Short mmCIF file of C-alpha atoms in Angstrom, two decimals:
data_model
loop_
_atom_site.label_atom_id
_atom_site.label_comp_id
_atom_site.label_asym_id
_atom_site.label_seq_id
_atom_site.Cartn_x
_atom_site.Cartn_y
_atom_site.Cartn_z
CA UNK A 1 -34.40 -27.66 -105.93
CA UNK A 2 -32.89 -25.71 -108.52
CA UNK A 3 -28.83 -24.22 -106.68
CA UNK A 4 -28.88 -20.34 -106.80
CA UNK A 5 -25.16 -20.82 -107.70
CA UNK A 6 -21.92 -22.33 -106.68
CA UNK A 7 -21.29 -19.72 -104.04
CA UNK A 8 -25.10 -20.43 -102.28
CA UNK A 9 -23.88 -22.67 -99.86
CA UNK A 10 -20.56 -20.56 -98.82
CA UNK A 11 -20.51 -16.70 -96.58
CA UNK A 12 -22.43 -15.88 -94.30
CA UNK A 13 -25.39 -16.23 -95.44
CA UNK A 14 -26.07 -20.31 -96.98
CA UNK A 15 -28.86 -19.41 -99.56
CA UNK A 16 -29.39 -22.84 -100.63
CA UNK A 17 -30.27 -23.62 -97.48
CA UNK A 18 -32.49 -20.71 -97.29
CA UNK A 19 -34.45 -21.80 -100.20
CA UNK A 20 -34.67 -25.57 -98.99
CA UNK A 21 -36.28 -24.15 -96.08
CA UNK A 22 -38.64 -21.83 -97.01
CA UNK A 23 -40.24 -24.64 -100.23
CA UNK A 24 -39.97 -27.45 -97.39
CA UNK A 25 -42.24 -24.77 -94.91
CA UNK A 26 -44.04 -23.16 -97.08
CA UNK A 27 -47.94 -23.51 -96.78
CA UNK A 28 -49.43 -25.51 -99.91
CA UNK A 29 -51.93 -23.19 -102.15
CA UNK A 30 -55.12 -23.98 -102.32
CA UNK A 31 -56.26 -27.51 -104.20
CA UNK A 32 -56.73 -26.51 -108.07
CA UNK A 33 -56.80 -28.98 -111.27
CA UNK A 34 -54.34 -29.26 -113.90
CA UNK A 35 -56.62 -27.43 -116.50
CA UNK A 36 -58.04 -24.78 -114.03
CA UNK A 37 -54.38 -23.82 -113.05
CA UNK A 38 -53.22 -23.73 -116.61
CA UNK A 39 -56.36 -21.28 -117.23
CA UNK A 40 -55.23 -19.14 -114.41
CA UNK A 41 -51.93 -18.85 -115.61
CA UNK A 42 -53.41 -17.73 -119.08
CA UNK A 43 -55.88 -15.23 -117.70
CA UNK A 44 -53.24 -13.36 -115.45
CA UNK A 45 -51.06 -13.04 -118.45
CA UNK A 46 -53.52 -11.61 -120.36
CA UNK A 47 -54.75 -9.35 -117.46
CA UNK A 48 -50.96 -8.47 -117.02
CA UNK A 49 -50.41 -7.18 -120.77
CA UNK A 50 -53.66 -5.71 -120.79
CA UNK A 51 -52.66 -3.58 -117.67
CA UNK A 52 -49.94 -2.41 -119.07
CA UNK A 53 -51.77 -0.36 -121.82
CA UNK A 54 -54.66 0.83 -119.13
CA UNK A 55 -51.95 1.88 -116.65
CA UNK A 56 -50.01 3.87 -119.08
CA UNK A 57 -52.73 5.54 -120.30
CA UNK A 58 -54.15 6.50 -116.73
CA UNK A 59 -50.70 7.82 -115.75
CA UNK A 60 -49.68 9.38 -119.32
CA UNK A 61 -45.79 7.85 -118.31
CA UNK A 62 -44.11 5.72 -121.13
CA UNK A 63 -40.04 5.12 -121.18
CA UNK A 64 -38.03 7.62 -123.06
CA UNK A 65 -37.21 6.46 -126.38
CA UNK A 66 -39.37 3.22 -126.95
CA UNK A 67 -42.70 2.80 -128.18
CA UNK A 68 -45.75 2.44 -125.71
CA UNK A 69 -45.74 -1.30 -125.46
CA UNK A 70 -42.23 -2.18 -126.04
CA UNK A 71 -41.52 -3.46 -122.68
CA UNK A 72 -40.32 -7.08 -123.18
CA UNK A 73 -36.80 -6.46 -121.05
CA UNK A 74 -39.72 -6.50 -118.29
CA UNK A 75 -40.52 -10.13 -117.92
CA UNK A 76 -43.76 -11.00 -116.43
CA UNK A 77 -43.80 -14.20 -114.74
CA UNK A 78 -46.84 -15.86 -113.16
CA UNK A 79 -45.32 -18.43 -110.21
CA UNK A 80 -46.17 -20.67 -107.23
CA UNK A 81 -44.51 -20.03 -104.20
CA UNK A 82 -41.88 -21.58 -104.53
CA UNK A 83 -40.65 -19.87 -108.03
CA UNK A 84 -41.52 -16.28 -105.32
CA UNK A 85 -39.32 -17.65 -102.83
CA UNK A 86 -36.01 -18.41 -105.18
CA UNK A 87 -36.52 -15.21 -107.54
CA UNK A 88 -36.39 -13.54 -103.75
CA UNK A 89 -33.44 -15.26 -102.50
CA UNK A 90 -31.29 -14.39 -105.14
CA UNK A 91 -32.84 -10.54 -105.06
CA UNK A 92 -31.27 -10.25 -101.53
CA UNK A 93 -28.50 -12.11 -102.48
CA UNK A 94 -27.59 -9.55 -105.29
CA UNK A 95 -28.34 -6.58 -102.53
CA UNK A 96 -26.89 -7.98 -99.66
CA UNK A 97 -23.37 -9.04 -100.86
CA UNK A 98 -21.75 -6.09 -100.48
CA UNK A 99 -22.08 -6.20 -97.10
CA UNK A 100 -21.98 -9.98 -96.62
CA UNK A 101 -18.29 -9.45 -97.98
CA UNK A 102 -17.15 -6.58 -95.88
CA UNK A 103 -18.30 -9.24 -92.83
CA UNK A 104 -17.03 -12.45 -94.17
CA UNK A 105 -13.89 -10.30 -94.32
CA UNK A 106 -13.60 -8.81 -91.07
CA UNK A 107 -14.74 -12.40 -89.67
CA UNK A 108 -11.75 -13.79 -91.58
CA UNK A 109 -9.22 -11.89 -89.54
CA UNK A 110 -9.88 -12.88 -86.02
CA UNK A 111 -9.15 -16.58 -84.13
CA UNK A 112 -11.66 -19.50 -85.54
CA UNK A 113 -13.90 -16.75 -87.97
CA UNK A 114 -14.10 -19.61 -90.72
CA UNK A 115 -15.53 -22.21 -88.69
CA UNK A 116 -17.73 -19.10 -87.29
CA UNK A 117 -18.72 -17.84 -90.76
CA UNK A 118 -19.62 -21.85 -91.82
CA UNK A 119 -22.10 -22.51 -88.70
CA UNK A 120 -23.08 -18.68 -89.09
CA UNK A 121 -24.17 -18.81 -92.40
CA UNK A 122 -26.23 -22.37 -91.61
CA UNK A 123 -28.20 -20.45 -89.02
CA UNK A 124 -29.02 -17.70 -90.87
CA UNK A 125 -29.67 -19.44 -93.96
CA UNK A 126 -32.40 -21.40 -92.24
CA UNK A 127 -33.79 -17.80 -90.61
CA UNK A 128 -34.03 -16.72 -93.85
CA UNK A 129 -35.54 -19.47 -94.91
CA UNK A 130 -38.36 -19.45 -92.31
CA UNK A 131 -39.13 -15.70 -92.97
CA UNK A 132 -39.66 -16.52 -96.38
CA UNK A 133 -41.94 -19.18 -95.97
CA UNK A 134 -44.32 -16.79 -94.31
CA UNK A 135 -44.34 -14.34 -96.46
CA UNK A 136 -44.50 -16.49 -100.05
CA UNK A 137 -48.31 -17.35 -98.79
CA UNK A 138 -49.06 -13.45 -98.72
CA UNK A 139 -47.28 -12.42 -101.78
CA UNK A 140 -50.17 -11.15 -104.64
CA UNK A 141 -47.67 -9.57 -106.63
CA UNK A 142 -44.40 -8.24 -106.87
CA UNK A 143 -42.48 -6.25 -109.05
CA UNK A 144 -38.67 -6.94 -108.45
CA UNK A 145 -36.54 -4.25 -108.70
CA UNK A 146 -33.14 -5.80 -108.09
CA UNK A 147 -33.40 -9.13 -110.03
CA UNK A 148 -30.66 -11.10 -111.21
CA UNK A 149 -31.94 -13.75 -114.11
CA UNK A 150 -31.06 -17.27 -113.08
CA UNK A 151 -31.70 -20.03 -115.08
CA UNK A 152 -35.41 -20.48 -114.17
CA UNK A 153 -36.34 -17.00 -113.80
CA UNK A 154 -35.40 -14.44 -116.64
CA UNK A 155 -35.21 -10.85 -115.73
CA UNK A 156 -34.73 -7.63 -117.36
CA UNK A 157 -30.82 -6.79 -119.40
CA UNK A 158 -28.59 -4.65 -117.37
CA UNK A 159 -29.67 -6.21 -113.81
CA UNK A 160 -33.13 -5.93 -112.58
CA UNK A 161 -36.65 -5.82 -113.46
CA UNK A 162 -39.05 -9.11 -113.47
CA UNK A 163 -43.25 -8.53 -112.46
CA UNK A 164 -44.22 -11.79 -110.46
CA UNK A 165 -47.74 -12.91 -109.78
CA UNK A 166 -48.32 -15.47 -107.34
CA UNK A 167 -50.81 -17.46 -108.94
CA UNK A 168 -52.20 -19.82 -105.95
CA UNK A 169 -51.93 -16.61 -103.57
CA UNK A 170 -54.20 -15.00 -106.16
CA UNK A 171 -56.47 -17.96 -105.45
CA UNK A 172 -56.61 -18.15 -102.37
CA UNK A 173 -57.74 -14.70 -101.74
CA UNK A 174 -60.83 -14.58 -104.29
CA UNK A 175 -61.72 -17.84 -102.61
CA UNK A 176 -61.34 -16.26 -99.00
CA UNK A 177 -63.14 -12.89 -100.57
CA UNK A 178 -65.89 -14.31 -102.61
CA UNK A 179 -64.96 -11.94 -105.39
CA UNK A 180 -65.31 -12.30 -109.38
CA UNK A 181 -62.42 -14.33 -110.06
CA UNK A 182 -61.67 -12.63 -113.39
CA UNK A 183 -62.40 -8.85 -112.35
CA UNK A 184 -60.00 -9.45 -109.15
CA UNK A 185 -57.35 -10.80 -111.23
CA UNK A 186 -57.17 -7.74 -113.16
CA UNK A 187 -57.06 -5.17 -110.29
CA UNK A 188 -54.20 -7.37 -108.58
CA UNK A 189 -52.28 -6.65 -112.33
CA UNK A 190 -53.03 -3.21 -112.21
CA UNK A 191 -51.24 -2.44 -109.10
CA UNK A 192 -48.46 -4.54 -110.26
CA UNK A 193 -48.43 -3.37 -113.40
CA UNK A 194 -47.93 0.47 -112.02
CA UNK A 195 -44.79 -0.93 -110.02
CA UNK A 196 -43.25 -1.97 -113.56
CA UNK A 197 -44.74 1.58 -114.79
CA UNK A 198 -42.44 3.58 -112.54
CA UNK A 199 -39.48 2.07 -112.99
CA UNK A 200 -39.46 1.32 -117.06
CA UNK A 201 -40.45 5.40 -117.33
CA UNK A 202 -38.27 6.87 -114.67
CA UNK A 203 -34.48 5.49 -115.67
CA UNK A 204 -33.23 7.05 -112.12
CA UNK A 205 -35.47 5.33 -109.78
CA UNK A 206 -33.93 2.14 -109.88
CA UNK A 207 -30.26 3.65 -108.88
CA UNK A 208 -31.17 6.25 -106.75
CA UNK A 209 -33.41 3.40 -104.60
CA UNK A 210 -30.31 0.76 -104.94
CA UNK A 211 -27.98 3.51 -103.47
CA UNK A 212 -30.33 3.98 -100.66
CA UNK A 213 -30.37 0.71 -99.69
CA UNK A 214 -26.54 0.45 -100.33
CA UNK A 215 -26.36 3.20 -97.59
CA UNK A 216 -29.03 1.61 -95.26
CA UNK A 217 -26.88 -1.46 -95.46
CA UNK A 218 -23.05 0.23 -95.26
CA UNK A 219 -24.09 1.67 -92.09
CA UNK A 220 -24.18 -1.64 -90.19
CA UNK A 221 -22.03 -2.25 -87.96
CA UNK A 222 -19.79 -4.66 -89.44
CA UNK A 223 -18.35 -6.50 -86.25
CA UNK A 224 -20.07 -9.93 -86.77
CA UNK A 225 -20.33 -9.98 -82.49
CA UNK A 226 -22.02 -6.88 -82.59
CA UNK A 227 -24.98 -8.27 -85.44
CA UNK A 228 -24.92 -11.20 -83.87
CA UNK A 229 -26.13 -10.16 -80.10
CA UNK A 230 -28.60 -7.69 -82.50
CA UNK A 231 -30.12 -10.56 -83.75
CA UNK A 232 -29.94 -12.89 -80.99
CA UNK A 233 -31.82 -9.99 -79.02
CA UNK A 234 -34.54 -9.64 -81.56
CA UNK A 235 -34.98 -13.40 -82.41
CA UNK A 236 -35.47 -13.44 -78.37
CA UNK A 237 -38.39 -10.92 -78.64
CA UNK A 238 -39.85 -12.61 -81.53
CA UNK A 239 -39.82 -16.24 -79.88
CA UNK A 240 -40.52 -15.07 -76.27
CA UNK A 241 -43.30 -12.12 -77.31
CA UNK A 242 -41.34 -10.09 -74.91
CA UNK A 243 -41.38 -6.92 -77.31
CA UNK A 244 -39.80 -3.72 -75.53
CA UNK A 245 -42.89 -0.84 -75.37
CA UNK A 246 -42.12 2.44 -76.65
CA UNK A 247 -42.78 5.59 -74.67
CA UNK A 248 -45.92 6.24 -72.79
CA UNK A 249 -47.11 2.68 -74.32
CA UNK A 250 -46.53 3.06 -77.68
CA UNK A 251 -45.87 0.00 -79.55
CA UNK A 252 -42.23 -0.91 -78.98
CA UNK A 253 -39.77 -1.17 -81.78
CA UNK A 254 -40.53 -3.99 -84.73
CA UNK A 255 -37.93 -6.64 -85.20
CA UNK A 256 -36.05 -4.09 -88.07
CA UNK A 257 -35.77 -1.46 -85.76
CA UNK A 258 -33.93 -3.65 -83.40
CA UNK A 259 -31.04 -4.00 -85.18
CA UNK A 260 -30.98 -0.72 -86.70
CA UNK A 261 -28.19 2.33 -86.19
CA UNK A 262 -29.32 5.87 -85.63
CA UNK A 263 -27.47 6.56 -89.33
CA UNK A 264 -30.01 3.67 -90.54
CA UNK A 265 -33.01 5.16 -89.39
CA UNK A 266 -32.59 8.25 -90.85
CA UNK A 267 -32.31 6.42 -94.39
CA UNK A 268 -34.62 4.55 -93.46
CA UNK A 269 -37.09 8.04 -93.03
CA UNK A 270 -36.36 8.27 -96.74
CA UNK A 271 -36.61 4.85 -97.57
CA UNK A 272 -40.67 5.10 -96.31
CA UNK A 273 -41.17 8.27 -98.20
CA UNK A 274 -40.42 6.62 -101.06
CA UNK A 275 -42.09 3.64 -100.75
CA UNK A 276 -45.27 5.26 -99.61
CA UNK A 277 -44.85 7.11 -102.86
CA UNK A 278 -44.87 4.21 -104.77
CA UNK A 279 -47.10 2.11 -102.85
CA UNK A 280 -49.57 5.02 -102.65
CA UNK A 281 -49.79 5.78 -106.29
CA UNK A 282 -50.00 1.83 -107.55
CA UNK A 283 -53.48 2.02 -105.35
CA UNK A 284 -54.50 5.14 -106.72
CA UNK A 285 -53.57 3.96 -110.48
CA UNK A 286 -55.31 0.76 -109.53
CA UNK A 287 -58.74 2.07 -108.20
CA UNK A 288 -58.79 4.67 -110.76
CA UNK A 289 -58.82 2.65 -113.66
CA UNK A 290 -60.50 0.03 -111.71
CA UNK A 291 -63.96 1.74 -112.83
CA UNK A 292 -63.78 1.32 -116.34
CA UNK A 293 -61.92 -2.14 -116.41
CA UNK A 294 -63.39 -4.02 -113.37
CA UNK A 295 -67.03 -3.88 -112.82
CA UNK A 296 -66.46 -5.29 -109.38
CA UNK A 297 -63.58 -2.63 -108.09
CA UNK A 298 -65.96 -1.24 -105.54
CA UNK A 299 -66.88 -4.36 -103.71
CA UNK A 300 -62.95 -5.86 -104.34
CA UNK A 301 -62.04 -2.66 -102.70
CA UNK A 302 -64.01 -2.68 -99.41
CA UNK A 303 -63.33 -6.51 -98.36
CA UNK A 304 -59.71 -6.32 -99.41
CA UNK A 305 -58.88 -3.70 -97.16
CA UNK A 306 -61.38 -5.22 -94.55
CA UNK A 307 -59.12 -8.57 -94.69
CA UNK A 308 -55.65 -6.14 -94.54
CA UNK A 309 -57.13 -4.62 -91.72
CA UNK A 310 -57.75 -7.61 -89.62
CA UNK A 311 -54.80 -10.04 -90.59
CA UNK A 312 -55.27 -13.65 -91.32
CA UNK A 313 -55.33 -14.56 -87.34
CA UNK A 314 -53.59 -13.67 -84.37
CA UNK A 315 -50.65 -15.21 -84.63
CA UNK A 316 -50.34 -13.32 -88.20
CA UNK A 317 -51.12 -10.17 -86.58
CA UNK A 318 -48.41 -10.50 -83.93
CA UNK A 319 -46.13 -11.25 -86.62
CA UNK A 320 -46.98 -8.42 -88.84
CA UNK A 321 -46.53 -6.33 -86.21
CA UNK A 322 -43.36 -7.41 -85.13
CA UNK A 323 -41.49 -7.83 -88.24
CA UNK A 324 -43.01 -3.76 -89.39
CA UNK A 325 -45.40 -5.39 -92.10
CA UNK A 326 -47.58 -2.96 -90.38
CA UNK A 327 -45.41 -0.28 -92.23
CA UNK A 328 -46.31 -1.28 -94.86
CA UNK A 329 -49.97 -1.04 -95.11
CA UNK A 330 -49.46 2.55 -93.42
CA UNK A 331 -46.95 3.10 -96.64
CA UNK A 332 -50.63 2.17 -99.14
CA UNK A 333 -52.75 4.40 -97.02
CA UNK A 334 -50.13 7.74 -96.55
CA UNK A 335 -48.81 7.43 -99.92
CA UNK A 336 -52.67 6.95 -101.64
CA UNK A 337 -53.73 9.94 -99.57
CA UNK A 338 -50.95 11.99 -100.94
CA UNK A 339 -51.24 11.01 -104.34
CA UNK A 340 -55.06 11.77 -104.57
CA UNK A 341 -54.60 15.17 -102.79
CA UNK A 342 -51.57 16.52 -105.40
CA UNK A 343 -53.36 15.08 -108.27
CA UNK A 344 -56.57 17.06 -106.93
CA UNK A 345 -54.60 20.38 -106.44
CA UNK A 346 -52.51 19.87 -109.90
CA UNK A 347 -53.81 17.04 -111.50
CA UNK A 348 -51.94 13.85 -113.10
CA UNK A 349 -49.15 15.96 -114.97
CA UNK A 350 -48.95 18.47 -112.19
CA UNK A 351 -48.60 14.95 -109.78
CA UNK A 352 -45.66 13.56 -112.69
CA UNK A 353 -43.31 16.30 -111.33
CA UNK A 354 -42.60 13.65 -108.50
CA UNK A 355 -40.31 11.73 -110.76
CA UNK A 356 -38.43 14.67 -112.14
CA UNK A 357 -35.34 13.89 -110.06
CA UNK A 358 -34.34 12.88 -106.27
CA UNK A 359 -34.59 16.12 -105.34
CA UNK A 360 -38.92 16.22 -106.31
CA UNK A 361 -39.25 13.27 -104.43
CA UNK A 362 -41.50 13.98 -100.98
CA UNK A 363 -39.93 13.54 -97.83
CA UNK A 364 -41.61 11.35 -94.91
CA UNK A 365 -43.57 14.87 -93.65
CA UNK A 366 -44.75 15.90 -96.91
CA UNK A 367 -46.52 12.51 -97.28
CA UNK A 368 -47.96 13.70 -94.37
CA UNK A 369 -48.74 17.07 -95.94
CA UNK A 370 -49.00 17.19 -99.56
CA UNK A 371 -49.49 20.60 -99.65
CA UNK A 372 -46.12 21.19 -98.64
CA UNK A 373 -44.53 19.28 -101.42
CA UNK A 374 -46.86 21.00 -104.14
CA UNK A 375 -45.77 24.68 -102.22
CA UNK A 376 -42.10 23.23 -102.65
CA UNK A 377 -41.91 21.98 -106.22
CA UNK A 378 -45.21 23.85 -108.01
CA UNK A 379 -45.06 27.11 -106.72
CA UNK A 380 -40.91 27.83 -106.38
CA UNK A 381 -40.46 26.56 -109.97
CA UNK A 382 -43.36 28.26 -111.28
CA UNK A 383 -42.52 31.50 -109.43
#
């Protein structure tokens, strides 16, 4: 196992141990031969750069002040699941230490908080650990915002930017799907591809979304006893099923919400917006130059979002469920709906206001309405 760094196994968080966990857990891929892996590997990094020029094109966005196809501060990097699970770990290690400080310090200060902080950060580390494990057999793609290079996985100058495709993941699926290997390959790049789009061509994304999250996280409560009971209470409800119901039998809160603030959850309102932004528009990108690219897109289409719809069993639907991954295929749907109704009222350019600034950014109801956020930012500006 390749350290994360000399400070992994130290705080309140041990991220060694978090990695050791997850690759010991971790589901093996599917069984694949030396030379049929190494032509997987070749054929997603040509899909990959190939994307690249069919996405642009689609969404007419390019960085300021490079050439279309200058991009190589943008690694991509095709990986097995363990290479997803330690370029992970040391994303939330780069976001979370902030706040892992301001608790290590207040910890530090009261009767015993070392020896607290040592076991603390054992327990969590293997929590961690076991999270990551089931998600790095569900992982397609990812583009990773926040990622520190570490001596096996090379990111972007300046801190951030790396486009990771699981390779046996990728597998696994076309197996499971009984789709053209080659045609699903390339839609799985194009949606990736558009994640790498929006942050090399809007330079304030990156920051303004880091500063979110920054504010998400500096409104925890710090008082390790309070976080604690928080997550002893939702590690209860995830290993007893006893999750709380909402009102008039709504589903109850997911295991997020339980140890959220009322500060927290009004970030986290535009947190979703902006996710189901981006989310929404790399499935738009992708099925619309799916057509032209991938003879298959139609058929790749309807079982993928039969198998999101469904879940791999129960037991990952309870999960999914409980741990808000249901958010997240909300975040696809929302976001693609909004995308595909502003870029049928204004079309793609009209649509490209979005990444003007913050402030032409939709909020959580105008994903809901698009017509709102085209009244807002179309028709005051153009008035």
């Amino acid at each position: 196992m390749t350290s994360i760094g000399d400070a992994g196994t130290s705080g309140m968080v041990d991220w060694n141990l978090a990695v050791a966990t997850a690759t010991r857990l971790v589901r093996p891929g599917p069984e694949v031969g030396r030379d049929e892996a190494r032509r997987v590997v070749a054929e997603l990094r040509e899909h990959a750069k190939a994307a690249e020029e069919h996405v642009r094109a689609y969404t007419r966005m390019f960085p300021e002040g490079r050439d279309p196809g200058d991009y190589a501060d943008t690694p991509v990097l095709v990986v097995d699941r363990a290479g997803w699970v330690k370029a992970n770990v040391a994303g939330f290690r780069e976001l979370l230490t902030p706040l892992l400080d301001k608790m290590r310090e207040r910890r530090s200060t009261t009767p015993g908080g070392a020896v607290l902080s040592a076991v603390g950060g054992k327990v969590t580390g293997v929590e961690l650990g076991m999270l990551l494990s089931f998600l790095a057999s569900r992982i397609l793609g990812q583009y990773e915002t926040f990622a520190p290079a570490t001596r096996d996985l090379p990111a972007a100058a300046g801190g951030g930017g790396r486009l990771l495709l699981v390779a046996p993941n990728i597998v696994h699926v076309e197996r499971e799907l009984e789709v053209d290997p080659r045609d699903f390959r390339l839609w799985v790049c194009l949606h990736e591809e558009t994640h790498r789009t929006q942050f090399t061509a809007v330079p304030w994304l990156r920051d303004h979304l880091q500063g979110e999250i920054q504010a998400f996280l500096a409104a925890t409560d710090v008082d390790p006893a309070t976080v604690v009971e928080r997550l002893r209470e939702a590690a209860q409800v995830l290993a007893g099923g006893n999750r709380p119901e909402g009102e008039q039998g709504e589903p109850g809160p997911t295991l997020v919400e339980l140890v959220q603030t009322p500060e927290q959850r009004e970030i986290l309102g535009r947190l979703t917006a902006v996710m189901s932004l981006l989310e929404g528009h790399a499935d738009f990108v992708m099925d619309g130059v799916g057509p032209d690219v991938v003879p298959s897109v139609a058929e790749i289409r309807e079982k993928f979002q039969q198998r999101r719809a469904r879940g791999a069993s129960r037991l990952d639907l309870a999960l999914r469920k409980l741990l808000g991954l249901d958010a997240k295929l909300r975040q696809y749907r929302d976001g693609e709906r909004f995308v595909r109704a502003v870029v049928d009222q204004v079309g793609m350019d009209g649509f490209n206001r979005v990444w003007t600034s913050p402030n032409t950014l939709p909020t959580k109801s105008e994903i809901a309405r698009p017509a709102d956020w085209v009244t807002r930012v179309h028709r005051k500006a153009d008035s």
